[in-house]
Structure formats: structure tokens, C-alpha cells
Amino acid sequence: ATQTKSADVERADSGIGQMTARKWRNRASETLSSLQAWEAHRPCTDCGERDLPVETDVQNCNQRRADLCEKCHKRRTERKESVLEFVNTEASYGEDLRIIKEEFYLPMQAAGLLSQEQLLGIFSNIQELIDLNENFLEILQEEIDQAFDQGDDDLMTVCIGEVFLEFVNMLPAFQTYCLQQSSSVNLLNALEKEKELLRIFLNVSQNDNTALRRMNLRSFLMAPLQRVTKYPLLLSRIIKATTEYHPDHGSLREAKSRIESHLEHINMKTKQEGNTWTLRSFRQDSKKKREVTNIEMRETALKTVGWLREETRFVMEGSLQLAQPPDGQWVKKGSKTLKFQNMQVLLLVNMKRVSESSLESAEPGPVKDAVLVLIRDKNNGKFHLLREPLRLSNCIVSTDPDCDDTFELIEIRREAFVFRDSDRARTHHWFRQIRRYSRELGSWKKRRNALPNIMISTPHTRP
């Protein structure tokens, strides 16, 4: 009897009676039903659809709802296959490049079958393509491995477009190779007829070397041309399987546009040089035409400065307005008094190479030189330079708070130029980039002695 009383007292002190307990059980049941209902209509994580399939867990003999609808699940599968195809075919292409070097170039060089000039005529810039492929493939493989390590089995975090745009400088290397392909094949045909030892070597290699898969040298030399024309097709497959809100969607479209523009430019150059062959053609739009124009300007700039392409980096390029003030008092009168003309401007930086050997990887080193190339708008289908390039090692760039929509660049003991962009923020970006390289280069004493002459011309202080 005593135990029963204490139990009754304890139950009364807890504040939970039979009615309260029943209400709590009913509310818990309602909550569970609501959760089950929400789970049954939970939207697809990709598209938001609610009619999702049910997956069966065989081990636990129960059913659970999938996170993706059937359409999105299929799209993810296609995207993963497309990404892996891109990486795997890049690896196969790299293997063909290494065969060209290790099974043909090096043995022919070691045996003295051809001179160095003849080898360069046949194999062109094959080493540059090898270096670019190795670096590109390394980054791609890191992206794949990192995704799998993070549990991303669908490879949704892999951004092929962003990686491709980081290596967009490999496209001019393809252009150099493609433009020399016709002359390379003609030279190989002529030398094979002329040199019996070369002919024997090529025949024995094709028939007895298992690494060549019974393919001849000409077939392997076509690998870069086949690869560069396949990039748009591979990127199109990934774009088709990538939703618009994916972070890589815009980069993928930009990468596809850039490669198609380069292919159009290569076709244009082959026609100009009188070659009959062309790469796969693509429909042009205004954006691709602008990119082709930019490619032409870069080639004009490179020929002007005489730098190697692998040592050159294009920091900025675009249209600027340029004026040459008659004296240093233009700031007082304002930039409205200056006569501006439209000009295409390219900022080029020359990077030193760590190795100078033609068969060694050439890694970029410190900045060796920087120039500003001024090009007039096209006339009679060609670009023309306004003047010789402005070497930033001999220039001082400055701005004035009273004319913050312009900046001034002065050659020591020579000319002065005032630049501006239609967008003020972009004008400031141009100024910061040019000032950065002008400060890093040149003799500081000469530049320091030139500063007072510039500052005396106006009462304003220009930092």
C-alpha cells in the first residue's frame, strides 16, 4: 500500500496525466505523418520535380525515396560519362604525342637520319604540345580525384570549362602546328624518297614496333589536328548534360566559343597561305568574329615585339581612346580639350624561361620585359601599328584626381599619351596593370630623375 501511494504521488508530481499523455501521443503521430508526407513529396534536388521513383534496399527489406527524378538521374549519368570521356581522350592524345617524340623524333635524332632543321620542319612544336597536354591532364586528373575523395561520385563538382579557360593559351600552340602541317607532310614525303635509311626506319617501326599499333608516322602527326577539332564536340556533350544553374555552365559555353573561334581563324590563315585543306567549320556569330579579331591582333603584336609565344603573356587587350597632349598643362584645361582617337591596345609581358632546351619543359620565370602595343583599327583588311611598342621599362604612368577618367603614360625624354576607356572602372584597371609592370622594370635612377620634369609641368601631384 505504501509503494502504491508513493507511485501515485510521483505520477502526480510529474504533471503528466492520462489526458496529457494521450494528446502528446496524438501530436507525435500527427508529426510523424507530416514528416512521412513531406518525405513522399520531397522535390528533386536538381530540378524541383516531386514525382520521384522509390528505391528498394534489398539488405534491409525496406523502401526509400530517391533524391533525384529519373530525368535528372539520367542527366547526371550522361554528364559523368562525358567528363570522363574528355579526360580519358586527353590522356590517349597525350600518349600519341609521347610516341611521336620517343619512337620517332629521338631515335631519328640519335641515329642522325635527319638534320635538326629537317626534324623541326617535320615535328614542328611537338614539344610545346606535349608540355601543355601534361599540365592540362594533371589538373583535370586532380579535379576527378578530388571529387571522388569528397564523395562526389557523379563528378558534379568537376568544372571542365573553368580548367579549359585556364589553359586557353594552348590554342595558339595548336594553331602553329596546324598551319605547318601541310609543309611538314610534304617535307616528310620528299625526305623519305631521298633517304633510304629513313624509309627503312619508318617501315620497320610501323611493322615491328608494337607501341605504334601498326600506324605510320603520318597518322600520329595528325593527332593534334584531330584533337583540337574534337574539343568543341566533347564540350557540347558536357554542356548538354549540365543544367544552366551549374557553376560551370557559363565557362563551358565560353570555352566552346573560344575553341571554335580559333578553328575559324586557322581556316582563314590556311586559305591566305594557299592551302586547300581546312579544319571542321563552325557557324560564326558576332562574338566569335570578335575573338578571331583578337587572335589576329595578338599575332600582329607578337611579330612586332619578336618574342617567342611560349614566353609571352597577354595581360590585357581591348579598345582604348588615346590622345597626345601638346603640353603638360592639359590637366588644368581638362581632358575635354584633348582630341581622342579609338585604338586597339595590348599589354604584353615577356616571361623568362627556366630552360632553353627545345626538348625540355619551359617553365615561366620572372618578368623580363613588358610593352604596350598600339594598333589602329582595321584598314583594307589588315591591322597597322600606330608606332613602335611602348616599353614600360622606359615609361612612367600616372593619374590625377582632377581627371580620374584618364591616365597618362610618359616615355622618358620622348612622347606623352593620355588614355581612357568608355568605362571608368576599366580605365582604372588598365592604369593599375600598366603601373604595376612599369614599376617592376627599368632603371629606377633614370626614372627617378625624370619624375621632377613631369611634376613641374603641372601644380597637381600625380601619384
Coordinates of C-alpha atoms in Angstrom, one line a residue:
A1 CA 0.0 0.0 0.0
T2 CA 2.9 2.4 0.8
Q3 CA 4.6 1.7 -2.5
T4 CA 1.3 2.4 -4.4
K5 CA 0.8 5.8 -2.7
S6 CA 4.4 6.9 -3.4
A7 CA 4.0 5.9 -7.1
D8 CA 0.7 7.9 -7.3
V9 CA 2.4 10.9 -5.7
E10 CA 5.3 10.7 -8.1
R11 CA 3.0 10.5 -11.1
A12 CA 1.0 13.4 -9.9
D13 CA 4.2 15.5 -9.3
S14 CA 5.4 14.8 -12.9
G15 CA 2.4 16.8 -14.3
I16 CA 1.6 14.2 -16.9
G17 CA -1.8 12.7 -16.6
Q18 CA -3.7 10.3 -18.8
M19 CA -5.3 13.0 -20.9
T20 CA -2.0 14.9 -21.4
A21 CA -0.2 11.7 -22.4
R22 CA -2.9 10.8 -24.9
K23 CA -2.7 14.3 -26.5
W24 CA 1.1 14.0 -26.7
R25 CA 0.9 10.6 -28.4
N26 CA -1.7 12.0 -30.9
R27 CA 0.5 15.0 -31.7
A28 CA 3.6 12.8 -32.1
S29 CA 1.6 10.6 -34.5
E30 CA 0.5 13.7 -36.5
T31 CA 4.0 15.0 -36.7
L32 CA 5.3 11.6 -37.9
S33 CA 2.6 11.5 -40.6
S34 CA 3.5 15.0 -41.7
L35 CA 7.2 14.1 -42.0
Q36 CA 6.3 11.0 -44.0
A37 CA 4.0 13.1 -46.2
W38 CA 6.8 15.6 -46.8
E39 CA 9.3 12.8 -47.5
A40 CA 6.8 11.3 -50.0
H41 CA 6.6 14.7 -51.8
R42 CA 10.2 15.9 -51.3
P43 CA 11.4 17.7 -54.5
C44 CA 14.2 16.5 -56.8
T45 CA 17.4 18.2 -55.7
D46 CA 18.3 19.1 -59.3
C47 CA 15.1 20.2 -61.0
G48 CA 12.5 20.5 -58.2
E49 CA 10.1 17.9 -59.5
R50 CA 8.2 15.9 -56.9
D51 CA 7.3 12.6 -58.6
L52 CA 10.4 10.7 -57.7
P53 CA 11.0 6.9 -58.0
V54 CA 11.2 4.7 -55.0
E55 CA 14.5 2.7 -54.4
T56 CA 14.4 -0.7 -52.8
D57 CA 17.1 -1.5 -50.2
V58 CA 17.5 -5.3 -50.6
Q59 CA 19.5 -5.8 -47.4
N60 CA 17.1 -4.0 -45.1
C61 CA 14.0 -5.1 -47.0
N62 CA 12.5 -1.6 -47.0
Q63 CA 11.9 1.1 -49.5
R64 CA 13.3 4.7 -49.5
R65 CA 12.7 7.5 -51.9
A66 CA 15.4 8.7 -54.3
D67 CA 16.8 12.3 -54.2
L68 CA 16.7 12.7 -58.0
C69 CA 14.0 12.3 -60.5
E70 CA 14.6 9.9 -63.4
K71 CA 15.3 12.7 -65.8
C72 CA 18.0 14.3 -63.6
H73 CA 19.5 11.0 -62.7
K74 CA 19.9 10.2 -66.4
R75 CA 21.4 13.7 -67.0
R76 CA 23.9 13.2 -64.2
T77 CA 25.0 9.9 -65.6
E78 CA 25.5 11.4 -69.0
R79 CA 27.5 14.3 -67.6
K80 CA 29.7 12.0 -65.7
E81 CA 30.3 9.9 -68.8
S82 CA 31.1 13.0 -70.8
V83 CA 33.5 14.4 -68.3
L84 CA 35.4 11.0 -68.1
E85 CA 35.4 10.8 -71.9
F86 CA 37.0 14.3 -72.0
V87 CA 39.7 13.3 -69.6
N88 CA 40.4 9.8 -71.0
T89 CA 40.6 11.0 -74.6
E90 CA 43.0 13.8 -73.4
A91 CA 45.2 11.1 -71.9
S92 CA 45.1 9.0 -75.1
Y93 CA 46.1 12.1 -77.1
G94 CA 49.0 12.7 -74.8
E95 CA 50.2 9.1 -75.2
D96 CA 50.2 9.6 -79.0
L97 CA 52.3 12.8 -78.6
R98 CA 54.8 10.9 -76.4
I99 CA 55.0 8.2 -79.1
I100 CA 55.8 10.8 -81.7
K101 CA 58.7 12.1 -79.5
E102 CA 60.1 8.8 -78.1
E103 CA 59.5 6.4 -81.0
F104 CA 60.2 8.8 -83.9
Y105 CA 61.8 12.1 -83.0
L106 CA 64.5 10.9 -80.6
P107 CA 65.6 7.8 -82.5
M108 CA 65.8 9.7 -85.7
Q109 CA 67.8 12.4 -84.0
A110 CA 70.2 9.9 -82.2
A111 CA 70.8 8.0 -85.5
G112 CA 71.5 11.2 -87.4
L113 CA 68.9 10.3 -90.0
L114 CA 67.9 14.0 -90.4
S115 CA 69.4 17.3 -89.5
Q116 CA 68.0 19.4 -86.7
E117 CA 66.4 21.8 -89.2
Q118 CA 64.7 18.9 -91.0
L119 CA 63.4 17.4 -87.7
L120 CA 62.0 20.8 -86.8
G121 CA 60.3 21.1 -90.2
I122 CA 58.6 17.7 -89.7
F123 CA 57.8 17.7 -86.0
S124 CA 57.2 21.5 -85.6
N125 CA 56.4 22.5 -82.0
I126 CA 55.5 19.0 -80.8
Q127 CA 57.4 19.5 -77.5
E128 CA 55.2 22.5 -76.7
L129 CA 52.1 20.5 -77.3
I130 CA 53.5 17.7 -75.0
D131 CA 54.2 20.2 -72.2
L132 CA 50.7 21.7 -72.5
N133 CA 49.0 18.3 -72.5
E134 CA 50.9 17.1 -69.4
N135 CA 50.0 20.2 -67.4
F136 CA 46.3 20.2 -68.6
L137 CA 45.9 16.5 -67.9
E138 CA 47.4 16.8 -64.5
I139 CA 44.9 19.5 -63.4
L140 CA 42.0 17.5 -64.9
Q141 CA 43.0 14.3 -63.1
E142 CA 43.3 16.3 -59.8
E143 CA 39.8 17.5 -60.3
I144 CA 38.5 14.0 -60.8
D145 CA 40.4 12.5 -57.8
Q146 CA 39.3 15.3 -55.5
A147 CA 35.7 14.8 -56.5
F148 CA 35.8 11.1 -55.7
D149 CA 37.7 11.7 -52.4
Q150 CA 34.9 14.1 -51.3
G151 CA 32.2 11.5 -52.1
D152 CA 31.1 13.2 -55.3
D153 CA 30.5 10.0 -57.3
D154 CA 28.6 11.9 -60.0
L155 CA 31.5 14.4 -60.6
M156 CA 29.2 17.4 -60.2
T157 CA 32.0 19.4 -58.6
V158 CA 34.3 18.9 -61.6
C159 CA 34.4 22.1 -63.7
I160 CA 35.9 21.2 -67.1
G161 CA 35.0 24.7 -68.5
E162 CA 37.0 26.6 -65.9
V163 CA 40.0 24.4 -66.3
F164 CA 39.9 24.7 -70.1
L165 CA 39.8 28.5 -69.9
E166 CA 42.8 28.4 -67.6
F167 CA 44.7 26.6 -70.4
V168 CA 43.3 28.7 -73.3
N169 CA 46.8 29.7 -74.2
M170 CA 47.3 26.2 -75.6
L171 CA 45.2 27.1 -78.6
P172 CA 47.9 29.2 -80.3
A173 CA 50.2 26.2 -80.0
F174 CA 47.7 24.1 -81.9
Q175 CA 47.5 26.9 -84.5
T176 CA 51.2 26.9 -85.1
Y177 CA 51.2 23.1 -85.5
C178 CA 48.1 23.1 -87.8
L179 CA 49.5 25.8 -90.1
Q180 CA 52.7 23.9 -90.6
Q181 CA 51.1 20.5 -91.1
S182 CA 50.9 20.7 -94.9
S183 CA 54.6 21.7 -95.3
S184 CA 55.6 19.1 -92.7
V185 CA 53.9 16.2 -94.6
N186 CA 55.4 17.4 -97.9
L187 CA 58.9 17.6 -96.4
L188 CA 58.5 14.1 -94.9
N189 CA 57.4 12.7 -98.3
A190 CA 60.4 14.3 -100.1
L191 CA 62.9 13.1 -97.5
E192 CA 61.5 9.6 -97.5
K193 CA 62.0 9.3 -101.2
E194 CA 65.5 10.8 -100.9
K195 CA 66.9 8.9 -97.9
E196 CA 66.8 5.1 -98.0
L197 CA 67.8 4.7 -94.3
L198 CA 64.8 6.9 -93.3
R199 CA 62.5 4.9 -95.4
I200 CA 63.7 1.6 -93.9
F201 CA 63.4 3.0 -90.3
L202 CA 59.8 4.1 -90.9
N203 CA 58.8 0.8 -92.4
V204 CA 60.4 -1.3 -89.7
S205 CA 58.9 0.9 -87.0
Q206 CA 55.4 0.5 -88.4
N207 CA 55.7 -3.3 -88.8
D208 CA 57.7 -4.3 -85.8
N209 CA 57.2 -1.7 -83.1
T210 CA 54.1 -2.8 -81.1
A211 CA 53.8 0.6 -79.4
L212 CA 52.8 2.1 -82.8
R213 CA 49.7 -0.2 -83.3
R214 CA 50.8 -0.7 -86.9
M215 CA 50.3 3.0 -87.6
N216 CA 52.7 5.1 -89.6
L217 CA 54.3 8.4 -88.7
R218 CA 51.9 10.4 -90.8
S219 CA 48.9 9.0 -88.8
F220 CA 50.5 10.1 -85.5
L221 CA 51.3 13.5 -86.8
M222 CA 47.6 14.1 -87.4
A223 CA 46.8 13.6 -83.7
P224 CA 47.0 17.3 -82.8
L225 CA 44.7 18.3 -85.7
Q226 CA 42.2 15.6 -84.7
R227 CA 42.3 16.6 -81.0
V228 CA 41.8 20.3 -81.5
T229 CA 38.7 19.7 -83.7
K230 CA 37.3 17.3 -81.2
Y231 CA 37.3 19.8 -78.3
P232 CA 34.0 21.5 -79.3
L233 CA 32.2 18.2 -79.7
L234 CA 33.3 17.0 -76.3
L235 CA 32.4 20.3 -74.7
S236 CA 29.0 20.2 -76.4
R237 CA 28.3 16.9 -74.8
I238 CA 29.1 18.2 -71.3
I239 CA 27.1 21.3 -71.9
K240 CA 24.0 19.3 -72.9
A241 CA 24.2 17.3 -69.7
T242 CA 24.9 20.3 -67.5
T243 CA 22.0 22.3 -66.0
E244 CA 22.0 26.1 -66.6
Y245 CA 22.4 26.9 -62.9
H246 CA 25.5 24.7 -62.5
P247 CA 28.6 26.9 -61.7
D248 CA 30.5 25.6 -64.7
H249 CA 27.8 26.1 -67.3
G250 CA 28.9 29.6 -68.4
S251 CA 32.6 28.6 -68.5
L252 CA 31.7 25.6 -70.7
R253 CA 30.0 27.8 -73.2
E254 CA 32.8 30.3 -73.2
A255 CA 35.4 27.5 -73.7
K256 CA 33.4 26.1 -76.6
S257 CA 33.2 29.6 -78.2
R258 CA 36.9 30.2 -77.8
I259 CA 38.0 27.0 -79.4
E260 CA 35.6 27.4 -82.3
S261 CA 36.9 31.0 -82.9
H262 CA 40.5 29.6 -83.1
L263 CA 39.4 26.9 -85.5
E264 CA 37.8 29.6 -87.7
H265 CA 41.0 31.7 -87.5
I266 CA 43.1 28.7 -88.5
N267 CA 40.9 28.1 -91.5
M268 CA 41.2 31.7 -92.5
K269 CA 45.0 31.5 -92.3
T270 CA 45.2 28.4 -94.3
K271 CA 43.2 30.0 -97.1
Q272 CA 45.5 33.0 -97.0
E273 CA 48.6 30.8 -97.4
G274 CA 47.0 29.0 -100.4
N275 CA 46.4 25.6 -98.7
T276 CA 43.4 23.6 -99.8
W277 CA 42.7 21.7 -96.6
T278 CA 40.6 23.2 -93.7
L279 CA 39.6 22.1 -90.3
R280 CA 36.0 21.5 -89.3
S281 CA 34.0 24.7 -90.0
F282 CA 31.6 26.2 -87.4
R283 CA 28.8 28.8 -87.7
Q284 CA 30.2 32.2 -86.8
D285 CA 28.4 34.7 -84.6
S286 CA 29.4 38.3 -83.7
K287 CA 31.2 37.1 -80.5
K288 CA 33.3 34.5 -82.5
K289 CA 34.2 37.2 -85.0
R290 CA 35.5 39.5 -82.3
E291 CA 37.6 36.6 -80.9
V292 CA 39.1 36.0 -84.3
T293 CA 39.9 39.7 -84.5
N294 CA 41.7 39.4 -81.1
I295 CA 43.7 36.5 -82.4
E296 CA 44.8 38.5 -85.4
M297 CA 45.9 41.4 -83.2
R298 CA 47.9 39.1 -80.9
E299 CA 49.8 37.7 -83.9
T300 CA 50.5 41.3 -85.1
A301 CA 51.8 42.2 -81.7
L302 CA 54.0 39.1 -81.4
K303 CA 55.6 39.8 -84.8
T304 CA 56.2 43.4 -83.8
V305 CA 58.0 42.6 -80.5
G306 CA 59.7 39.5 -81.8
W307 CA 59.1 37.4 -78.6
L308 CA 58.5 33.7 -78.5
R309 CA 54.9 32.8 -77.9
E310 CA 55.6 30.5 -75.0
E311 CA 57.4 33.3 -73.3
T312 CA 54.6 35.8 -73.8
R313 CA 51.6 36.5 -71.7
F314 CA 48.8 38.8 -72.8
V315 CA 47.8 40.6 -69.7
M316 CA 45.1 42.9 -71.1
E317 CA 43.7 43.8 -74.6
G318 CA 40.9 45.9 -75.9
S319 CA 39.8 49.2 -77.2
L320 CA 41.0 52.5 -75.6
Q321 CA 40.8 56.1 -76.5
L322 CA 44.2 57.8 -77.0
A323 CA 45.3 61.4 -77.1
Q324 CA 48.7 63.1 -77.3
P325 CA 48.6 66.4 -75.2
P326 CA 50.6 69.3 -76.7
D327 CA 52.0 70.3 -73.3
G328 CA 51.8 69.4 -69.6
Q329 CA 49.1 71.9 -68.9
W330 CA 46.2 69.7 -70.2
V331 CA 45.1 68.8 -66.7
K332 CA 44.2 72.4 -65.9
K333 CA 42.1 72.7 -69.0
G334 CA 40.6 69.2 -68.6
S335 CA 40.5 66.1 -70.8
K336 CA 37.6 67.6 -72.8
T337 CA 40.1 69.8 -74.7
L338 CA 42.1 66.7 -75.9
K339 CA 41.4 65.1 -79.3
F340 CA 40.9 61.4 -78.7
Q341 CA 41.0 58.6 -81.3
N342 CA 40.0 54.9 -80.9
M343 CA 42.9 52.5 -80.7
Q344 CA 43.4 48.8 -80.0
V345 CA 45.8 48.3 -77.1
L346 CA 47.5 45.2 -76.0
L347 CA 49.6 44.8 -72.8
L348 CA 52.2 42.1 -73.3
V349 CA 54.6 40.7 -70.7
N350 CA 57.7 38.6 -71.6
M351 CA 58.4 35.9 -69.0
K352 CA 61.9 34.3 -68.8
R353 CA 62.1 30.5 -69.4
V354 CA 63.9 28.4 -66.8
S355 CA 65.2 26.0 -69.5
E356 CA 66.2 27.0 -73.1
S357 CA 66.5 23.4 -74.4
S358 CA 64.0 22.6 -77.2
L359 CA 63.2 19.2 -75.6
E360 CA 62.9 20.3 -72.0
S361 CA 59.8 21.7 -70.4
A362 CA 60.0 25.5 -70.4
E363 CA 58.6 26.8 -67.2
P364 CA 57.8 30.6 -66.9
G365 CA 60.2 32.6 -64.7
P366 CA 60.4 36.3 -63.7
V367 CA 59.2 39.1 -65.9
K368 CA 61.8 40.1 -68.4
D369 CA 60.1 42.9 -70.3
A370 CA 56.6 44.5 -70.8
V371 CA 55.3 46.6 -73.6
L372 CA 52.2 48.4 -74.7
V373 CA 51.3 47.8 -78.4
L374 CA 49.1 50.4 -80.1
I375 CA 47.2 49.2 -83.2
R376 CA 44.9 51.2 -85.4
D377 CA 41.5 49.8 -86.4
K378 CA 41.5 47.6 -89.4
N379 CA 42.1 49.2 -92.8
N380 CA 41.9 47.2 -96.1
G381 CA 41.6 44.0 -94.1
K382 CA 44.9 44.5 -92.1
F383 CA 46.0 45.9 -88.8
H384 CA 48.6 48.6 -88.7
L385 CA 50.7 49.8 -85.8
L386 CA 50.4 53.4 -84.6
R387 CA 54.0 53.5 -83.6
E388 CA 56.7 51.2 -82.2
P389 CA 55.7 49.5 -78.9
L390 CA 55.9 51.5 -75.7
R391 CA 58.4 49.7 -73.4
L392 CA 57.2 50.1 -69.9
S393 CA 60.8 49.9 -68.6
N394 CA 61.2 53.4 -70.1
C395 CA 57.8 54.8 -69.1
I396 CA 56.1 56.4 -66.1
V397 CA 52.4 56.1 -65.7
S398 CA 50.4 58.5 -63.5
T399 CA 46.9 59.7 -62.8
D400 CA 45.4 63.0 -61.5
P401 CA 42.5 63.3 -59.0
D402 CA 41.0 66.2 -61.2
C403 CA 40.9 63.9 -64.3
D404 CA 40.1 60.5 -62.8
D405 CA 38.6 59.3 -66.1
T406 CA 42.0 59.2 -67.7
F407 CA 45.6 58.2 -67.0
E408 CA 48.9 59.5 -68.5
L409 CA 51.8 57.5 -69.8
I410 CA 55.1 59.3 -70.5
E411 CA 58.1 57.9 -72.2
I412 CA 61.3 59.3 -70.6
R413 CA 62.6 62.1 -72.8
R414 CA 60.1 61.3 -75.5
E415 CA 56.3 61.4 -76.0
A416 CA 53.3 61.6 -73.7
F417 CA 50.0 59.8 -74.1
V418 CA 46.6 60.1 -72.3
F419 CA 44.4 57.0 -72.3
R420 CA 40.8 56.4 -71.2
D421 CA 38.1 53.7 -71.6
S422 CA 34.4 54.3 -72.1
D423 CA 34.0 52.6 -68.7
R424 CA 35.7 54.5 -65.8
A425 CA 36.3 51.3 -63.7
R426 CA 38.0 49.6 -66.7
T427 CA 40.2 52.7 -67.1
H428 CA 41.4 52.4 -63.6
H429 CA 42.0 48.7 -64.1
W430 CA 44.2 49.5 -67.2
F431 CA 46.1 52.1 -65.1
R432 CA 46.8 49.6 -62.2
Q433 CA 48.1 46.9 -64.5
I434 CA 50.3 49.2 -66.6
R435 CA 51.7 50.9 -63.4
R436 CA 52.5 47.5 -61.9
Y437 CA 54.8 46.4 -64.7
S438 CA 56.3 49.9 -65.2
R439 CA 57.4 49.9 -61.6
E440 CA 58.9 46.4 -61.8
L441 CA 61.1 47.2 -64.8
G442 CA 63.8 49.7 -65.8
S443 CA 66.5 51.6 -64.1
W444 CA 65.0 53.3 -61.0
K445 CA 67.6 56.1 -61.1
K446 CA 66.7 57.2 -64.6
R447 CA 63.0 57.0 -63.8
R448 CA 63.5 59.0 -60.6
N449 CA 65.4 61.8 -62.4
A450 CA 62.6 62.0 -64.9
L451 CA 59.9 62.4 -62.3
P452 CA 60.6 66.1 -61.4
N453 CA 60.3 67.1 -65.1
I454 CA 56.9 65.6 -65.2
M455 CA 55.7 67.0 -61.9
I456 CA 56.9 70.6 -62.6
S457 CA 54.6 70.7 -65.7
T458 CA 51.5 70.9 -63.5
P459 CA 50.9 72.1 -59.9
H460 CA 48.9 69.0 -59.2
T461 CA 50.6 66.0 -57.6
R462 CA 50.1 62.8 -59.5
P463 CA 50.9 59.7 -57.5

